[in-house]
């Protein structure tokens, strides 16, 4: 069966499922999920891991709510991305260029928020992943330094990013590999907290009741964690993943299901498990401030060699999956920024995939904070522009026709997301520049 026949069968199946009872509908939808997993693995990167690990170590269970509520807030924009994908033939950057300006679409959203941002953030992925590999091999007495083991991360991520978009089967294959990596993360981190133990009462309180420690430090720590979810690049990843699957209005209910069970649930669970592990290990005592030292100290508190290795495999899964997600959205946004089609065989697409691999230098120099601050600064200056443009597109009949947003609460949620997005980056940059301690 060719790609077209497979796609038409999917559409007909979804037409039946959309009117089916809830349990039957959800069961049927499960085999068509995928775009939200592509977004989830992009979110579950070194930044979110480091932020949640630091929060767990510093504040115990108190800030477990951050990943959950930040993703809930982000769902206003994610669902807006699905509305754009299913109700318009235009992708979001092309629509911004047409109905607003190329400064908003090509420059702010395409080049700064998506391409430049993700190229820069790949350094952190390689830095974290190579640390994990070096430590994992050391557990069994094998020397595999960062200067060498970065090749493993490259070989486990680049081929999948390279094949993405080639055809429908390639897209689904990469989506399924992303699902597999998410399952690996959940299993190994569950095993870790099974060993370290869990205070269930504190867990549910910390997960559901928002609290922030007093002082600037608590606020900036929480803000740093929000960055990993409430960002323009994440919205675009989900939007373009749906465009790759050729989502239509028939797919809209599937998109909502996918967003919850492929995005909200796995992101919340993985980051919660990581936070719990560090909360239990460092509760009530002093803790390292460096992510490398945090991970090393956590593993040292785990008596089982298998679970120690499993922890590092989970970190490796985070790194590999994020590299795939960042590379693919970088390529797609780069093409759209220059008004080119989403053609995986084009030179521009290939350049987008290859250029993100510059992050391998993170194995040698770590995360270049000057670059992170510069890019975050640019995003801080312009992210409100892109977010505001999404709000305007959502209410623009020239773009969405009768499918514009009519719900006042929905519009309010979008505006709150945009405001939080801008405040998040401003506070992050000011903190990194030393304006606040």
XYZ file of C-alpha atoms in Angstrom:
437
model
C 0.000 0.000 0.000
C 1.488 3.381 -1.042
C 1.537 6.555 1.051
C -1.604 8.027 -0.528
C -3.654 4.893 0.006
C -2.441 4.659 3.596
C -3.338 8.290 4.215
C -6.824 7.915 2.724
C -7.428 4.853 4.878
C -6.373 6.866 7.931
C -8.829 9.646 7.045
C -11.718 7.205 6.599
C -10.876 5.463 9.865
C -10.794 8.798 11.713
C -14.203 9.765 10.314
C -15.627 6.640 11.957
C -13.666 7.078 15.178
C -14.697 10.722 15.641
C -18.285 9.593 16.290
C -17.421 6.443 18.242
C -17.840 6.016 22.038
C -15.046 7.568 24.084
C -13.063 4.438 24.955
C -13.275 3.029 21.427
C -12.346 6.425 19.999
C -9.315 6.810 22.263
C -8.137 3.295 21.533
C -8.421 3.969 17.811
C -6.683 7.334 18.070
C -3.704 5.784 19.864
C -2.346 4.220 16.668
C -2.386 7.572 14.854
C -0.633 9.679 17.496
C 2.800 11.117 16.808
C 3.099 14.908 16.291
C 2.784 15.641 20.020
C 5.516 13.093 20.763
C 7.803 14.993 18.377
C 7.094 18.101 20.443
C 7.480 16.246 23.732
C 10.948 14.924 22.933
C 11.994 18.439 21.922
C 10.790 19.778 25.263
C 12.399 16.943 27.255
C 15.916 18.233 26.745
C 18.963 19.201 28.745
C 17.408 22.495 29.833
C 14.250 20.987 31.306
C 16.235 18.127 32.873
C 18.742 20.479 34.502
C 16.034 22.861 35.751
C 13.898 20.113 37.283
C 16.940 18.375 38.795
C 18.066 21.632 40.405
C 14.570 22.400 41.691
C 14.195 18.930 43.152
C 17.572 19.123 44.853
C 17.038 22.644 46.185
C 13.344 22.666 47.082
C 12.299 19.027 47.371
C 8.745 18.352 46.235
C 7.604 21.983 46.470
C 8.123 22.880 42.811
C 6.974 19.697 41.083
C 4.012 21.731 39.836
C 6.210 23.732 37.443
C 6.396 21.185 34.552
C 2.703 20.320 34.844
C 1.312 23.847 34.997
C 3.763 25.271 32.470
C 2.687 22.645 29.940
C -0.967 23.315 30.747
C -0.307 26.977 30.003
C 1.513 26.025 26.824
C -1.475 23.967 25.668
C -3.293 27.168 24.728
C -0.616 27.778 22.105
C -0.190 24.115 21.175
C -3.912 23.783 20.512
C -3.725 26.991 18.504
C -0.965 25.379 16.440
C -3.281 22.452 15.739
C -6.075 24.844 14.710
C -3.704 26.502 12.231
C -2.575 23.105 10.924
C -5.995 21.575 10.312
C -7.965 24.619 9.150
C -5.496 26.295 6.800
C -3.375 25.139 3.902
C -0.756 27.676 4.965
C 1.783 26.861 7.647
C 2.240 29.413 10.414
C 5.449 31.111 9.181
C 4.052 31.460 5.662
C 0.829 32.873 7.124
C 2.768 35.378 9.221
C 4.686 36.476 6.134
C 1.475 36.854 4.106
C -0.846 38.492 6.625
C 1.697 40.334 8.768
C 5.322 40.876 7.718
C 8.426 38.830 6.969
C 10.007 40.406 10.030
C 7.415 38.605 12.156
C 7.365 35.326 10.221
C 10.730 34.678 8.611
C 12.967 36.612 10.996
C 11.400 36.413 14.463
C 9.615 33.049 14.321
C 11.641 31.195 11.693
C 15.231 32.328 12.122
C 15.423 33.522 15.746
C 12.878 31.499 17.736
C 13.243 28.199 15.878
C 16.445 27.946 13.862
C 18.967 30.059 15.787
C 17.533 29.057 19.154
C 17.723 25.333 18.532
C 21.149 25.434 16.902
C 22.435 27.124 20.065
C 20.641 24.821 22.493
C 22.103 21.680 20.896
C 25.384 22.424 22.685
C 23.665 21.671 25.988
C 22.287 18.381 24.641
C 25.715 17.097 23.675
C 27.264 18.391 26.919
C 24.714 16.521 29.064
C 24.672 13.386 26.897
C 28.429 12.972 26.742
C 28.664 13.392 30.519
C 26.071 10.649 30.941
C 27.870 8.296 28.552
C 31.258 8.852 30.164
C 29.861 8.155 33.623
C 27.810 5.164 32.475
C 30.813 3.421 30.906
C 32.916 4.247 33.971
C 30.468 2.248 36.109
C 31.622 -0.918 34.355
C 35.286 0.062 34.219
C 35.387 1.274 30.613
C 36.993 4.560 29.628
C 34.845 6.388 27.074
C 35.673 10.110 27.334
C 33.433 12.893 26.116
C 35.864 13.743 23.343
C 35.046 10.370 21.781
C 31.585 9.342 22.919
C 29.804 12.287 21.274
C 29.930 10.160 18.131
C 27.471 7.746 19.788
C 24.926 10.540 20.283
C 25.444 11.668 16.701
C 24.932 8.182 15.290
C 21.816 7.619 17.414
C 20.145 10.902 16.419
C 21.362 12.209 13.069
C 20.095 9.341 10.857
C 16.552 9.724 12.252
C 16.585 13.498 11.773
C 17.945 12.998 8.251
C 15.170 10.588 7.197
C 12.317 12.620 8.715
C 10.008 14.015 6.057
C 11.295 11.835 3.210
C 7.867 10.179 2.946
C 4.918 9.235 5.152
C 6.529 5.997 6.329
C 9.714 7.835 7.325
C 7.704 10.394 9.299
C 5.818 7.680 11.173
C 9.027 5.737 11.769
C 10.705 8.725 13.425
C 7.561 9.451 15.426
C 7.495 5.859 16.668
C 11.172 6.034 17.584
C 10.380 9.175 19.587
C 7.596 7.286 21.375
C 10.043 4.500 22.161
C 12.532 6.956 23.673
C 9.792 8.528 25.803
C 8.831 5.076 27.103
C 12.496 4.395 27.912
C 12.688 7.644 29.889
C 9.566 6.830 31.895
C 10.616 3.255 32.672
C 14.140 4.040 33.817
C 13.177 7.067 35.896
C 10.346 5.088 37.507
C 12.941 2.470 38.414
C 15.141 5.202 39.909
C 12.415 6.617 42.153
C 11.365 3.074 43.112
C 14.849 2.717 44.604
C 15.101 6.201 46.117
C 11.541 6.122 47.474
C 8.589 8.520 47.205
C 6.608 10.590 49.702
C 3.221 10.305 47.972
C 1.506 12.966 50.042
C 4.228 15.503 49.344
C 4.259 14.432 45.681
C 0.591 15.217 45.034
C 0.763 18.422 47.063
C 3.857 19.604 45.188
C 2.393 18.580 41.831
C -1.028 20.198 42.241
C -0.515 23.138 44.641
C 1.628 25.930 43.148
C 4.114 27.464 45.571
C 7.317 29.432 45.082
C 10.118 29.813 47.613
C 10.592 33.370 48.805
C 13.201 35.607 47.262
C 14.559 36.122 43.770
C 16.290 32.738 43.689
C 13.051 30.790 43.910
C 11.358 32.953 41.291
C 14.231 32.737 38.814
C 14.526 28.973 39.297
C 10.857 28.548 38.484
C 11.139 30.889 35.520
C 14.093 28.936 34.123
C 11.931 25.802 34.133
C 9.083 27.592 32.356
C 11.416 28.393 29.449
C 11.593 24.722 28.475
C 7.869 24.576 27.618
C 6.495 28.064 27.065
C 8.475 28.852 23.930
C 7.710 29.673 20.301
C 9.916 26.872 18.973
C 7.891 24.265 20.853
C 4.645 25.562 19.408
C 6.124 25.450 15.908
C 7.445 21.917 16.397
C 3.958 20.625 17.116
C 2.414 22.663 14.289
C 4.885 21.501 11.647
C 4.744 17.889 12.826
C 1.014 17.972 12.077
C 1.691 19.565 8.697
C 4.069 16.673 7.919
C 1.186 14.275 8.604
C -1.195 16.379 6.456
C -3.713 16.915 9.247
C -7.153 18.187 8.183
C -10.351 19.060 10.119
C -10.966 15.305 10.323
C -7.782 15.076 12.416
C -8.715 17.820 14.902
C -10.046 15.534 17.652
C -7.027 13.279 17.154
C -4.758 16.326 17.549
C -6.348 17.159 20.910
C -6.013 13.553 22.082
C -2.401 13.458 20.895
C -1.611 16.707 22.692
C -2.769 15.308 26.030
C -1.434 11.758 25.838
C 1.588 12.432 23.639
C 2.543 15.776 25.148
C 1.145 16.735 28.550
C 1.223 13.270 30.136
C 4.735 12.095 29.143
C 6.384 15.496 29.692
C 4.787 15.857 33.125
C 5.589 12.288 34.168
C 9.222 12.263 33.036
C 10.062 15.623 34.592
C 8.148 14.747 37.761
C 10.077 11.483 38.117
C 13.376 13.334 37.679
C 12.355 15.963 40.226
C 11.328 13.302 42.757
C 14.620 11.445 42.409
C 16.650 14.549 43.189
C 14.213 15.727 45.872
C 14.557 12.454 47.802
C 18.324 12.219 47.383
C 19.157 15.753 48.524
C 16.244 16.427 50.864
C 17.260 18.303 53.972
C 20.947 18.601 53.145
C 23.477 20.431 51.062
C 23.559 19.729 47.351
C 25.857 20.360 44.394
C 24.991 23.273 42.136
C 26.380 21.800 38.918
C 24.200 19.413 36.887
C 27.106 17.013 36.361
C 27.753 16.858 40.117
C 24.040 16.486 40.830
C 23.713 13.483 38.550
C 26.923 11.921 39.844
C 25.787 12.352 43.456
C 22.341 10.906 42.702
C 23.824 7.804 41.096
C 26.140 7.411 44.057
C 23.080 7.161 46.308
C 21.585 4.323 44.238
C 22.810 0.888 45.448
C 21.912 -1.050 42.291
C 24.366 -0.993 39.392
C 21.554 -1.774 36.946
C 19.506 1.216 38.124
C 22.592 3.441 37.976
C 23.136 2.435 34.359
C 19.418 2.856 33.722
C 19.540 6.442 34.971
C 22.227 7.318 32.463
C 20.333 5.517 29.696
C 17.377 7.757 30.519
C 19.564 10.848 30.231
C 20.914 9.527 26.928
C 17.338 9.038 25.664
C 16.600 12.653 26.593
C 19.634 13.856 24.653
C 19.102 11.736 21.536
C 15.382 12.471 21.238
C 15.867 16.199 21.721
C 18.556 16.320 19.052
C 16.118 14.683 16.621
C 13.374 17.163 17.492
C 15.611 20.236 17.366
C 17.208 19.210 14.072
C 13.920 18.576 12.289
C 12.212 21.801 13.352
C 15.378 23.781 12.574
C 15.333 22.413 9.016
C 11.623 23.073 8.511
C 11.664 26.590 9.954
C 14.753 27.477 7.921
C 13.014 26.422 4.702
C 9.878 28.382 5.501
C 11.868 31.437 6.616
C 13.342 31.648 3.105
C 10.027 30.860 1.432
C 11.132 27.420 0.274
C 9.009 24.250 0.314
C 9.439 21.632 3.025
C 11.595 19.404 0.839
C 13.936 17.007 2.709
C 15.967 16.619 -0.474
C 16.639 20.346 -0.816
C 20.019 21.836 0.061
C 18.435 24.245 2.562
C 16.673 21.464 4.492
C 19.863 19.394 4.583
C 21.832 22.413 5.783
C 19.305 22.870 8.588
C 19.739 19.257 9.723
C 23.535 19.301 9.456
C 24.100 22.727 11.010
C 22.415 21.736 14.274
C 25.091 19.089 14.717
C 27.545 21.867 15.610
C 26.313 21.127 19.106
C 28.872 18.298 19.245
C 31.329 21.008 20.331
C 29.483 20.925 23.630
C 31.405 17.730 24.350
C 34.580 19.811 24.404
C 33.547 23.254 25.622
C 30.270 22.551 27.430
C 27.387 24.986 27.020
C 28.640 28.384 25.767
C 26.742 30.698 28.104
C 27.540 33.793 26.051
C 25.673 32.214 23.113
C 22.786 31.074 25.300
C 22.435 34.566 26.791
C 22.645 36.180 23.348
C 19.985 33.936 21.835
C 17.763 34.144 24.921
C 18.178 37.921 24.775
C 17.038 38.000 21.148
C 14.103 35.770 22.007
C 13.270 38.002 24.961
C 13.209 41.035 22.699
C 11.121 39.435 19.953
C 9.196 36.479 21.408
C 6.261 38.677 22.332
C 6.109 39.682 18.662
C 5.733 36.097 17.478
C 3.329 35.181 20.279
C 1.202 38.252 19.602
C 1.120 37.401 15.911
C -0.258 33.934 16.739
C -3.004 35.649 18.736
C -3.817 37.920 15.793
C -3.821 35.006 13.347
C -6.190 33.104 15.643
C -8.687 35.943 15.236
C -8.016 36.717 11.561
C -10.845 35.620 9.243
C -8.606 36.048 6.204
C -6.484 33.217 7.592
C -8.957 30.936 9.397
C -12.318 32.017 7.996
C -15.169 30.815 10.204
C -12.697 28.805 12.331
C -11.331 31.847 14.160
C -11.258 31.663 17.947
C -14.611 32.738 19.354
C -14.129 31.770 22.997
C -13.125 34.714 25.199
C -11.461 32.471 27.789
C -9.426 30.790 25.057
C -8.243 34.193 23.827
C -7.439 35.206 27.387
C -5.373 32.053 27.861
C -3.422 32.828 24.678
C -2.686 36.359 25.906
C -1.558 35.083 29.316
C 0.760 32.595 27.578
C 2.315 35.388 25.525
C 2.795 37.608 28.590
C 4.380 34.782 30.599
C 6.596 33.920 27.626
C 8.013 37.429 27.505
C 8.430 37.773 31.277
C 10.124 34.377 31.385
C 12.846 35.301 28.947
C 13.355 38.779 30.386
C 13.881 37.421 33.900
C 16.119 34.621 32.584
C 18.383 37.030 30.705
C 18.563 39.549 33.541
C 19.510 36.725 35.927
C 22.240 35.410 33.640
C 23.618 38.913 33.167
C 23.934 39.267 36.934
C 21.282 41.960 37.364
C 19.850 39.706 40.080
C 21.931 37.420 42.233
